PDB file of C-alpha atoms in Angstrom:
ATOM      1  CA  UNK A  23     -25.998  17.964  11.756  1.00 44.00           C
ATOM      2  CA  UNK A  24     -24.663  17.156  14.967  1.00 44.00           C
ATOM      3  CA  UNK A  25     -21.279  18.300  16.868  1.00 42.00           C
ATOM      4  CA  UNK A  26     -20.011  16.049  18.828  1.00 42.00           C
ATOM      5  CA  UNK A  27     -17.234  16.538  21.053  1.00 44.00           C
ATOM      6  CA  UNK A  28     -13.831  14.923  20.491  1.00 39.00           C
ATOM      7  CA  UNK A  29     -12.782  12.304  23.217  1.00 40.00           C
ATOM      8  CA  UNK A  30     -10.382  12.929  25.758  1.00 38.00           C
ATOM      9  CA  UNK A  31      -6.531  12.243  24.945  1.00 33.00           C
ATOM     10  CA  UNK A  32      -3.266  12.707  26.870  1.00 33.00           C
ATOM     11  CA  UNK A  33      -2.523  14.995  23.918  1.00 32.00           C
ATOM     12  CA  UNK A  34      -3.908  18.380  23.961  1.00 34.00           C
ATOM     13  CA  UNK A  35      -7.032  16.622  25.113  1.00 37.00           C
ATOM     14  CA  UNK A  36      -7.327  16.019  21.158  1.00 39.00           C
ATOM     15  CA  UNK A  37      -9.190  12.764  20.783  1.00 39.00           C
ATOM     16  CA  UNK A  38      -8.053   9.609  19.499  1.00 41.00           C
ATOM     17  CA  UNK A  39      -6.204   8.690  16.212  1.00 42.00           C
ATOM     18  CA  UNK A  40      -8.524   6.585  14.338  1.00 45.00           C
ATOM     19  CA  UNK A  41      -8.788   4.241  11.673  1.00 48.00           C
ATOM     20  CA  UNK A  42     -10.053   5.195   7.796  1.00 49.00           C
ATOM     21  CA  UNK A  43     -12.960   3.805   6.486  1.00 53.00           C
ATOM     22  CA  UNK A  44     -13.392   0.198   7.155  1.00 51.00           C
ATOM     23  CA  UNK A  45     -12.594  -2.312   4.701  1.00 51.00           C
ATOM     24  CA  UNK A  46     -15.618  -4.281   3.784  1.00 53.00           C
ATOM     25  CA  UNK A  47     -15.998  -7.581   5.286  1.00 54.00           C
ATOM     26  CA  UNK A  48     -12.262  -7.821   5.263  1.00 62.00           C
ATOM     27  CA  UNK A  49     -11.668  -7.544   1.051  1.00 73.00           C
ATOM     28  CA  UNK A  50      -8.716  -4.620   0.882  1.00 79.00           C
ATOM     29  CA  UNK A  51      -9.833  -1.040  -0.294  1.00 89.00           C
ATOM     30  CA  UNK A  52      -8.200   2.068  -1.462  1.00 93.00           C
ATOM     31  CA  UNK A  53      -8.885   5.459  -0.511  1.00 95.00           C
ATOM     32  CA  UNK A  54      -8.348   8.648  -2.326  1.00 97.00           C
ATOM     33  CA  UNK A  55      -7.114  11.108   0.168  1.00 97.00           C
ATOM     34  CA  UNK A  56      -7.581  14.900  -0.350  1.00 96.00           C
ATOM     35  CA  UNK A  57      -5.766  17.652   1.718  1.00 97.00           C
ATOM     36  CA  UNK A  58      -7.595  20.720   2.075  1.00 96.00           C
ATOM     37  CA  UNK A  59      -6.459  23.708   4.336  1.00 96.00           C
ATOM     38  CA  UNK A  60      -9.297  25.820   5.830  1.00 96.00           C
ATOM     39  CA  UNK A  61      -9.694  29.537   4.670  1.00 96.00           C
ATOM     40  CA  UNK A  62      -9.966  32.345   6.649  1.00 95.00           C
ATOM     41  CA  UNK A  63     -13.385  32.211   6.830  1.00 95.00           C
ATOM     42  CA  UNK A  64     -14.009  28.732   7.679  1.00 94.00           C
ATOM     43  CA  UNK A  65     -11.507  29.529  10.953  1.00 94.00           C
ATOM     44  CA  UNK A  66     -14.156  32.325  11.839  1.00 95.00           C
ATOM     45  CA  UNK A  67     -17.391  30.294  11.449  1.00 95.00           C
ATOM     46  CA  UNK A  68     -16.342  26.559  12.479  1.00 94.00           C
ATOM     47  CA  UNK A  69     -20.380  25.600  12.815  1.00 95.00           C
ATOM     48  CA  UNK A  70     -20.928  27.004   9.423  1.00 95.00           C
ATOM     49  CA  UNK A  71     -18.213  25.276   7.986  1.00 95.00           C
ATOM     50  CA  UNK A  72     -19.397  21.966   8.980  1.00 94.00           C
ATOM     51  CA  UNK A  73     -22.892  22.787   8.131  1.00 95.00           C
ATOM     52  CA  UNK A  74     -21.504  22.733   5.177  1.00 93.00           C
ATOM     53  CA  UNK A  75     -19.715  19.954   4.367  1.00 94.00           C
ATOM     54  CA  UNK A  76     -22.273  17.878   5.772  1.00 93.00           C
ATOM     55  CA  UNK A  77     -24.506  19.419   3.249  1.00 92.00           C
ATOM     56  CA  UNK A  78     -21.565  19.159   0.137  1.00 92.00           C
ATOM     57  CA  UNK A  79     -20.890  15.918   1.278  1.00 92.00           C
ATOM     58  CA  UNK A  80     -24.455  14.860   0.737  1.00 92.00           C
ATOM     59  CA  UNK A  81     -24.447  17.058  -2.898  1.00 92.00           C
ATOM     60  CA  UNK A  82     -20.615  15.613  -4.024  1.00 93.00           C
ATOM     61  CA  UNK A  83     -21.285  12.237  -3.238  1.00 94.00           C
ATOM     62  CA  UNK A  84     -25.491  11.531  -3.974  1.00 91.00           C
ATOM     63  CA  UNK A  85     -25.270   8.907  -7.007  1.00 91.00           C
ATOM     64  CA  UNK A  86     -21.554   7.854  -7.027  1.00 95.00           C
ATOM     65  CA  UNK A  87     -22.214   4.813  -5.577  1.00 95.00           C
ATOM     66  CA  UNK A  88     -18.791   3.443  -6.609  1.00 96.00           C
ATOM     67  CA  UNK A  89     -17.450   5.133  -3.354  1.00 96.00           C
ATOM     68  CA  UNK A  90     -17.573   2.736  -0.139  1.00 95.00           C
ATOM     69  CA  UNK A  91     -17.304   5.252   2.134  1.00 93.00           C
ATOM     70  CA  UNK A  92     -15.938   8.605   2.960  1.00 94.00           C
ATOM     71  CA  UNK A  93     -14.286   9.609   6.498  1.00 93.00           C
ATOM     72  CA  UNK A  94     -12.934  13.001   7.596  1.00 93.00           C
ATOM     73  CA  UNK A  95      -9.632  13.750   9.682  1.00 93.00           C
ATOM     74  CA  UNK A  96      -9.006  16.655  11.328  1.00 93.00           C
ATOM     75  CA  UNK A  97      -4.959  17.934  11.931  1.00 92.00           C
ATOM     76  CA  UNK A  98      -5.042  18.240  16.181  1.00 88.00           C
ATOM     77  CA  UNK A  99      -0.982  18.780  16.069  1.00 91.00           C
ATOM     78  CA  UNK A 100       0.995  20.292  13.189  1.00 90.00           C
ATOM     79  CA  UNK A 101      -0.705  21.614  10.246  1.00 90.00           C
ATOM     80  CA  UNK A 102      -3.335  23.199  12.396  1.00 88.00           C
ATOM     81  CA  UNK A 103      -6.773  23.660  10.266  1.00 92.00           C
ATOM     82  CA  UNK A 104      -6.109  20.755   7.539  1.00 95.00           C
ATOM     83  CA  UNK A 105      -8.161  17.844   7.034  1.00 95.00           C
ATOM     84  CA  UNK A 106      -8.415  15.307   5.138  1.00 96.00           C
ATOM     85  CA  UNK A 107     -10.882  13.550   3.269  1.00 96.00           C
ATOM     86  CA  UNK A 108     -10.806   9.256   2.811  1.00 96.00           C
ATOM     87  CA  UNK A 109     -13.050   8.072   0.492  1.00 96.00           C
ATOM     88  CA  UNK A 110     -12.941   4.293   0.261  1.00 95.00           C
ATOM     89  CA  UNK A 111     -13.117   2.307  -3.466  1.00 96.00           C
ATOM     90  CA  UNK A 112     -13.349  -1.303  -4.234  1.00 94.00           C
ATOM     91  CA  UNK A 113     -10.807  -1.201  -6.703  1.00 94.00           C
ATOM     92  CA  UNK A 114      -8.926   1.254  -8.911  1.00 95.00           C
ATOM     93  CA  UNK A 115     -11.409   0.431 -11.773  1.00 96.00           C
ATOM     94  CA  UNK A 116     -14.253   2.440  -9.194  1.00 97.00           C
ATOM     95  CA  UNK A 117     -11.573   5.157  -8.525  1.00 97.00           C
ATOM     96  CA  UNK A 118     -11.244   5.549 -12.336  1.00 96.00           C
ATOM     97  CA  UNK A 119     -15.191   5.276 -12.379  1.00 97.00           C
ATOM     98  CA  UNK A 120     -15.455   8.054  -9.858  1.00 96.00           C
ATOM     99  CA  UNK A 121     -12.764  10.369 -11.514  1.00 96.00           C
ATOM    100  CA  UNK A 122     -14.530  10.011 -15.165  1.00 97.00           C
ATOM    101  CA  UNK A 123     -18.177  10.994 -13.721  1.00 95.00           C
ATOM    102  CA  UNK A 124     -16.844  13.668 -11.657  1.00 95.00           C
ATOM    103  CA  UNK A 125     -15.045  14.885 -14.491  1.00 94.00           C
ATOM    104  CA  UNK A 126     -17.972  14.720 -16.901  1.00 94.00           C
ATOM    105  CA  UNK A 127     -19.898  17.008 -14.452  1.00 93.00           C
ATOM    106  CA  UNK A 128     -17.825  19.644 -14.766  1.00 92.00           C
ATOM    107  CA  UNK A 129     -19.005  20.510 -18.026  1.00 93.00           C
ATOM    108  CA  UNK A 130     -22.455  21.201 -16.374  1.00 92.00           C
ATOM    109  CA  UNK A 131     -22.428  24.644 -15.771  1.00 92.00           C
ATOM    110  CA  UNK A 132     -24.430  24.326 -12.454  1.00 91.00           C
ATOM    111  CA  UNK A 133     -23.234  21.462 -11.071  1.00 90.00           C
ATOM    112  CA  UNK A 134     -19.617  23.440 -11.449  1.00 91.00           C
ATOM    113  CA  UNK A 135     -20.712  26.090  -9.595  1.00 89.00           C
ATOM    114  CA  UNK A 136     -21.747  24.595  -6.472  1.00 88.00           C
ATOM    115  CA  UNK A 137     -18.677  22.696  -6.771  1.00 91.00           C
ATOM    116  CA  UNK A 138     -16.311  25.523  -6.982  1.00 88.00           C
ATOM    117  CA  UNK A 139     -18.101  27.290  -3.790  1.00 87.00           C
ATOM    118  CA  UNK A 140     -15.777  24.840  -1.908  1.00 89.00           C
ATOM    119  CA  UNK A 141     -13.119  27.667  -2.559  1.00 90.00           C
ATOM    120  CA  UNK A 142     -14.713  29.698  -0.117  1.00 92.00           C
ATOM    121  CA  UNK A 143     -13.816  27.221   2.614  1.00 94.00           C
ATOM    122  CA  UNK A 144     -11.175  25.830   1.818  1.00 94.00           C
ATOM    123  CA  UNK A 145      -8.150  25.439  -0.221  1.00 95.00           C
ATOM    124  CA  UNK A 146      -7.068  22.283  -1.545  1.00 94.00           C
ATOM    125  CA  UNK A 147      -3.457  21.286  -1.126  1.00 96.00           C
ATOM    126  CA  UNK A 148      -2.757  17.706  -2.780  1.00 96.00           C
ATOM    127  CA  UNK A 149      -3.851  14.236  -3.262  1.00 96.00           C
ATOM    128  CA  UNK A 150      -2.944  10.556  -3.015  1.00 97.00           C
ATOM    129  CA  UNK A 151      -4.314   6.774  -2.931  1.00 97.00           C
ATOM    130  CA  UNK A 152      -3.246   4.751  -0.471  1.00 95.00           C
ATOM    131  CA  UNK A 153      -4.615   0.995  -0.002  1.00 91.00           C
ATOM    132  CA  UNK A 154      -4.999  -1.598   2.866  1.00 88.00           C
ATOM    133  CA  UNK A 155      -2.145  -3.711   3.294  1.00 85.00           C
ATOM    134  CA  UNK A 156      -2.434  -7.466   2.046  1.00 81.00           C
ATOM    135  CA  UNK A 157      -2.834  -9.137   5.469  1.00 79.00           C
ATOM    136  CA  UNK A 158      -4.748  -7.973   8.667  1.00 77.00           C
ATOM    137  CA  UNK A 159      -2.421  -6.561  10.765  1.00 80.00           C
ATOM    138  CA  UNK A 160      -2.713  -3.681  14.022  1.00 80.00           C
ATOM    139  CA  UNK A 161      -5.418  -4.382  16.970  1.00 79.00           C
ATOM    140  CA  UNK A 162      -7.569  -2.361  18.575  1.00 76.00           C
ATOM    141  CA  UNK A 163      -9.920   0.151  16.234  1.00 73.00           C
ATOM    142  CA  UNK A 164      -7.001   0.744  14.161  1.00 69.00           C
ATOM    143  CA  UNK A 165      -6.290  -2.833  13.633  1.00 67.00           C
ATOM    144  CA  UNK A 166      -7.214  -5.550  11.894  1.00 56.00           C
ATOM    145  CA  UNK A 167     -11.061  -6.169  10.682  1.00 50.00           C
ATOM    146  CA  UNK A 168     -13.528  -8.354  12.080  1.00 39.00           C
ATOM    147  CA  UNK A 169     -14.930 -11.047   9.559  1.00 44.00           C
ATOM    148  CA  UNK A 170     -18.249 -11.071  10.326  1.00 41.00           C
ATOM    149  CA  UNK A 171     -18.788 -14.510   9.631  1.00 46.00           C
ATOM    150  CA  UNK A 172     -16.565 -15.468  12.194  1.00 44.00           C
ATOM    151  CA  UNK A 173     -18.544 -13.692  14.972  1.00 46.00           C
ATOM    152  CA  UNK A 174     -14.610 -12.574  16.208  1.00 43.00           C
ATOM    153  CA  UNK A 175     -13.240  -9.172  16.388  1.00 43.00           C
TER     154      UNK A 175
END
């Protein structure tokens, strides 16, 4: 896994705000966005923390192929040590999709336990969907989407 430094801002020299997974090829997508606040321990050991959600990222999300794409925020002003996790669906019939299998596993004893490990590092605070709006609107890497056909941006 690979650190990379955030980008220089005016703010705290925080990095840029930036845009949640893209929508693909334009179509509108919905996200399921998860709050987590980072335990104590994940405040001590910041490179072990993201060791490991690169790792449970790759365990969570292996075979759920109904998710587009996940991206990860990180609060720079405010709620210090929260982040928040966008994963992208087609539709709310793959959200529902996603939500059944991921339910199902539970029952598997094993597949449970690595799952609740995530306790250790953090501590979930809420959820939501949010969607694209119906129209392309913003510029810039926030904005609207390039249609690739179009060879435009």
């Amino acid at each position: 896994m690979l650190l990379r430094p955030l980008p220089s801002s005016p703010l705290l020299d925080s990095g840029p705000v930036v845009a949640p997974p893209a929508r693909d090829a334009g179509r509108p997508m919905i996200y399921l966005v998860s709050r987590m606040k980072l335990s104590t321990r994940s405040r001590r050991d910041l490179t072990g923390f993201w060791a490991w959600v690169d790792s449970r990222e790759q365990w969570f999300y292996r075979d759920l192929q109904m998710v587009r794409g996940v991206r990860w925020f990180q609060a720079v002003i405010g709620e210090l040590y929260t982040l928040e996790c966008w994963a992208a669906f087609d539709d709310f019939a793959a959200l529902g999709e996603y939500r059944h299998i991921v339910g199902t596993r539970k029952n598997d004893p094993e597949w449970e336990s690595q799952r609740v490990s995530q306790e250790d590092w953090w501590e979930f605070l809420d959820s939501r969907v949010a969607g694209d709006p119906p129209c392309e609107v913003g510029f810039g890497c926030m904005g609207r989407v390039a249609d690739p056909s179009s060879g435009t941006t």
